[in-house]
Short mmCIF file of C-alpha atoms in Angstrom, two decimals:
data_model
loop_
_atom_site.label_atom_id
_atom_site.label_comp_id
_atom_site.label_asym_id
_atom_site.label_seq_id
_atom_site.Cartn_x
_atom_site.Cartn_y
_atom_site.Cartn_z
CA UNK A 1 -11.19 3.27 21.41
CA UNK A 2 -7.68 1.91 20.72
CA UNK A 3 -5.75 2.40 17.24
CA UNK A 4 -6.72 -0.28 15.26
CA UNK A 5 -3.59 -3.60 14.71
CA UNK A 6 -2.38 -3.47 11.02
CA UNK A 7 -0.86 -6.42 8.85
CA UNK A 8 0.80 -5.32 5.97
CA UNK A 9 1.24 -7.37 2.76
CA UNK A 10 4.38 -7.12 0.51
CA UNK A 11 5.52 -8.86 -2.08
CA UNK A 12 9.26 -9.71 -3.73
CA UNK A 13 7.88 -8.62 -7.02
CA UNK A 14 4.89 -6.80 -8.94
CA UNK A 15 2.23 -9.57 -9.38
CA UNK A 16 3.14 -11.58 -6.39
CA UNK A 17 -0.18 -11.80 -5.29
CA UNK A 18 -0.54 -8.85 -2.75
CA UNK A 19 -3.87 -7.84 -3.52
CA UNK A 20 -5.53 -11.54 -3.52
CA UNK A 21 -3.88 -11.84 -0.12
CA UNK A 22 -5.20 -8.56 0.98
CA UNK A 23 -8.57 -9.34 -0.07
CA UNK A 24 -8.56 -12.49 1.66
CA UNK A 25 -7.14 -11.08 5.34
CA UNK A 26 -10.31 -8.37 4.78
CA UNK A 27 -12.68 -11.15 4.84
CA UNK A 28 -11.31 -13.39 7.41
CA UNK A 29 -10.50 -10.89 9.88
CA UNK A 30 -14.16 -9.04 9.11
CA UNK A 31 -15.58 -12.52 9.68
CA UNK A 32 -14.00 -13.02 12.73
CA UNK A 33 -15.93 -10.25 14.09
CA UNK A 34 -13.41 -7.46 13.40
CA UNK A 35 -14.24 -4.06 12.21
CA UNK A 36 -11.62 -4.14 8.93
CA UNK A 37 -10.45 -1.51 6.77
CA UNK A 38 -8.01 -2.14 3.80
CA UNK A 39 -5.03 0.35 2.93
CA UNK A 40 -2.81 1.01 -0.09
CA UNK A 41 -0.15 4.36 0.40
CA UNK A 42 -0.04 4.65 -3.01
CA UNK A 43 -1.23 3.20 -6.08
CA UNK A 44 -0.50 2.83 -9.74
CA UNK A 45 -3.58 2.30 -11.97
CA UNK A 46 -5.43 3.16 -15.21
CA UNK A 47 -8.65 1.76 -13.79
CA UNK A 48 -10.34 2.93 -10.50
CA UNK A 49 -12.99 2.19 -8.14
CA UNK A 50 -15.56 5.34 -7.78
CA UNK A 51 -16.60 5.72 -4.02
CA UNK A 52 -19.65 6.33 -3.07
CA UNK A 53 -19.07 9.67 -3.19
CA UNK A 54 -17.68 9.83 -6.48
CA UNK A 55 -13.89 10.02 -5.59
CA UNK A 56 -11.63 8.19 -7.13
CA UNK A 57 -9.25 4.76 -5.70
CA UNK A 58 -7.84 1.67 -6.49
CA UNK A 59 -9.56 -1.06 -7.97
CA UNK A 60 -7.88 -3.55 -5.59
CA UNK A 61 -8.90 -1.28 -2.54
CA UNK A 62 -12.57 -0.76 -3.23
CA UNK A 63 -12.46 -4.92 -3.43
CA UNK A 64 -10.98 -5.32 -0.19
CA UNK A 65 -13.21 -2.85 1.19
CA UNK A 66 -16.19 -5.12 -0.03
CA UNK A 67 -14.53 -8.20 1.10
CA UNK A 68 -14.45 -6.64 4.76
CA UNK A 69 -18.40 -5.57 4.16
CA UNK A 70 -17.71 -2.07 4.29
CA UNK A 71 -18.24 1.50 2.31
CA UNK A 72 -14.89 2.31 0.74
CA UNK A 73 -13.29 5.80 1.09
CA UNK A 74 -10.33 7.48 -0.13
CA UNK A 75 -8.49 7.05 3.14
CA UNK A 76 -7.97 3.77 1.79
CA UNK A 77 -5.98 4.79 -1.01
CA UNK A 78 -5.20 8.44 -0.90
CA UNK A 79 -2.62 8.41 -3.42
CA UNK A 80 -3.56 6.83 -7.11
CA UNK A 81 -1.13 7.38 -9.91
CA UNK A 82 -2.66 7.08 -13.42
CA UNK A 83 -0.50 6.89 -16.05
CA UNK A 84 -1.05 9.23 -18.77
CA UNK A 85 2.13 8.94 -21.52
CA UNK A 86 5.91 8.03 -20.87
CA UNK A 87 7.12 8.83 -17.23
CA UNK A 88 4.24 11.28 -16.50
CA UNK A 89 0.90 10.48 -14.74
CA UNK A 90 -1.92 12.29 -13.09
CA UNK A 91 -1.37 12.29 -9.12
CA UNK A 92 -4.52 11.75 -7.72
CA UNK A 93 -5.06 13.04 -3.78
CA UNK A 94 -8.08 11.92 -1.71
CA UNK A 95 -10.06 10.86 -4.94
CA UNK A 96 -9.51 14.11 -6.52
CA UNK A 97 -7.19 15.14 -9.12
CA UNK A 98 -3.89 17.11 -7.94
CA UNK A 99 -1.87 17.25 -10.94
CA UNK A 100 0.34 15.86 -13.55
CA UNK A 101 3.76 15.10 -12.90
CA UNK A 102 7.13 13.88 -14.36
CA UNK A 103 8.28 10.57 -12.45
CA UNK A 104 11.69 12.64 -11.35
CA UNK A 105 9.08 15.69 -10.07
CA UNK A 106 6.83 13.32 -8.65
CA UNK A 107 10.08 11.59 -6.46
CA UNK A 108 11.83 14.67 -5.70
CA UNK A 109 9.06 17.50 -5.71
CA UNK A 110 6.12 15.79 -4.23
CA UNK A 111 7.73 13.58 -1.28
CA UNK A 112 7.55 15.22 2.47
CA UNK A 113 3.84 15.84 0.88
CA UNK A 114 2.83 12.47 -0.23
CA UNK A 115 4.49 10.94 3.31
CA UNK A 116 1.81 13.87 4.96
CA UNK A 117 -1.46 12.64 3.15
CA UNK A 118 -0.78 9.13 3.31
CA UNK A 119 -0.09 9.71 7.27
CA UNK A 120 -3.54 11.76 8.00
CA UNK A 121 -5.32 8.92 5.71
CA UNK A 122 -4.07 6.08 7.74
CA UNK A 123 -4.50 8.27 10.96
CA UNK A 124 -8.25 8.53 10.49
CA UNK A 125 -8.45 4.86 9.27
CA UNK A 126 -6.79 3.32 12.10
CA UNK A 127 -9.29 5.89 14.69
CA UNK A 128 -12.03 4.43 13.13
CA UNK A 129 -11.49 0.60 12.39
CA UNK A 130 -9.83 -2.22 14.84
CA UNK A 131 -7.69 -3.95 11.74
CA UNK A 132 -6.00 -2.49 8.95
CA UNK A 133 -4.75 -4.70 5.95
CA UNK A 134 -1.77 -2.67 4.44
CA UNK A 135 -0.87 -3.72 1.05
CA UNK A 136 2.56 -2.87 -0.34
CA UNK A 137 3.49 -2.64 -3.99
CA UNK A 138 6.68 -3.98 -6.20
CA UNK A 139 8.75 -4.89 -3.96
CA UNK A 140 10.41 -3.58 -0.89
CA UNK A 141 14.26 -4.68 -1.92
CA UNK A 142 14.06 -2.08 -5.12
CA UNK A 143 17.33 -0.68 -3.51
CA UNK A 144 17.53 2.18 -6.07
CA UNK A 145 13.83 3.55 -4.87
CA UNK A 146 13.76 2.98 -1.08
CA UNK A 147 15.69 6.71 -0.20
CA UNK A 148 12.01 7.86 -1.14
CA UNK A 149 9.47 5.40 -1.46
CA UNK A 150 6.03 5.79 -0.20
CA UNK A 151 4.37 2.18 0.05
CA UNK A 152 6.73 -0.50 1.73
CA UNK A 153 8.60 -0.66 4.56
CA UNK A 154 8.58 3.11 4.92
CA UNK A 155 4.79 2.69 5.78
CA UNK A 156 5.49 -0.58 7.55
CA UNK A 157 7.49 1.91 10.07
CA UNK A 158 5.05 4.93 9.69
CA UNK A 159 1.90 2.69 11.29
CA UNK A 160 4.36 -0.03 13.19
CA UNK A 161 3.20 -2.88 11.19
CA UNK A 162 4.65 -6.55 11.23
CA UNK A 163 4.99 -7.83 7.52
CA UNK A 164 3.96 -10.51 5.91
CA UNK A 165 6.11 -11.01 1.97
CA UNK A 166 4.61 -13.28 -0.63
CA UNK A 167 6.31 -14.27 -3.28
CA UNK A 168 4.87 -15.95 -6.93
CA UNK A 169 5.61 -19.57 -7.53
CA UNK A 170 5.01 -19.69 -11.25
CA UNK A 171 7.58 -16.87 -11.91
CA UNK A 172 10.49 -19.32 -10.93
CA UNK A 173 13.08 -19.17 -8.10
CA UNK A 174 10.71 -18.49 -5.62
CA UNK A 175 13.33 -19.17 -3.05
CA UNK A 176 15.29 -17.25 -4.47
CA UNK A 177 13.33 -14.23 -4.57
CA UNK A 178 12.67 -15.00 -1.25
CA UNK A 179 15.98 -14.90 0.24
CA UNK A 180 17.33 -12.22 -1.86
CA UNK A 181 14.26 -9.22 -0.79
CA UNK A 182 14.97 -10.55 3.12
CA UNK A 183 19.00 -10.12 2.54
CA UNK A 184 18.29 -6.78 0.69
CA UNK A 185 16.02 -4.70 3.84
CA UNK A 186 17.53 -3.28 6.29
CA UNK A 187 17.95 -5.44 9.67
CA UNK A 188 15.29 -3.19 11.02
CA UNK A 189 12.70 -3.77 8.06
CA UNK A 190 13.96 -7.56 8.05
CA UNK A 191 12.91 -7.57 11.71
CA UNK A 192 9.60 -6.50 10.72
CA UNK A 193 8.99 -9.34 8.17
CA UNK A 194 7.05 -12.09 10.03
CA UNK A 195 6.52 -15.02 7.81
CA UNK A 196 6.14 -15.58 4.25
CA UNK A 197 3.61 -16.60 1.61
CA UNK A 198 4.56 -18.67 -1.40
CA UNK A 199 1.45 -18.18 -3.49
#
């Protein structure tokens, strides 16, 4: 069976809209006859979605799961970040909890192994499913993050995916916002970008 094709979903800002767009990619491409699998690197999140299994993921994954008519698993989201007081949250791996870390820790510390699971995750997804709708978070032009970020355009390259950036209307300078995340990426990253989504 071939790896499945991902589309990946970012956004020039938190609340862009990622996860509604997600959702709705799930359910067309699942309705078109497509086996469909959602996937988020890594998520940040008080609330969860329980699996069947009783593991632990995003809220916004186990949606997208349903919206493709499947089971969701922690493949889809095998990093979830809960908050738990200023910079420190619980790291949650595969559903389960791995432990509590300091945002600096979490950047420096945790890296080369975060880049690992989210690899093997989207490894068995993509074995197993013939689409996979990435979903980003923030946005990919947060210059200051991107030496170690795990959930733009350093996945985009990791599974080869074209991107598709949506950017909020209501927020103001849309265009804007627009322009300035596509000027920001590298020319490699901006190649990668292949339409946008004013939502």
């Amino acid at each position: 069976m071939p790896k499945a094709l991902p589309l990946m979903v970012q956004g020039t800002s938190s609340d862009a809209g990622k996860s509604a767009i997600a959702t709705a990619l799930c359910r067309i491409f699942a309705q078109d006859g497509y086996k469909t699998a959602p996937f988020k690197s890594q998520n940040m999140a008080l609330n969860s979605y329980v699996t069947l299994d009783g593991k632990e993921i995003g809220r916004a994954q186990g949606v997208q799961a349903e919206a493709a008519g499947i089971l969701a698993t922690t493949d889809m989201n095998p990093i979830l970040i809960k908050p738990t007081r200023d910079s420190e949250s619980q790291i949650v791996v595969n559903g389960e909890p791995y432990a509590n870390m300091k945002a600096m820790a979490y950047r420096q510390e945790f890296y080369e192994e975060g880049l690992r699971i989210i690899g093997e995750a989207y490894e068995r997804l993509a074995a197993a499913y013939e689409r996979i709708v990435i979903e980003g978070a923030g946005s990919p032009a947060e210059v200051n993050l991107n030496d170690r970020e795990l959930v733009n355009m350093r996945v985009a390259r990791l599974t080869n995916a074209p991107v598709i950036l949506v950017a909020d209307i209501e927020r103001g300078g849309v265009f804007a916002s627009l322009v300035g995340t596509l000027q920001l990426l590298e020319p490699e990253d901006r190649d990668r970008v292949i339409g946008v989504v004013i939502n």
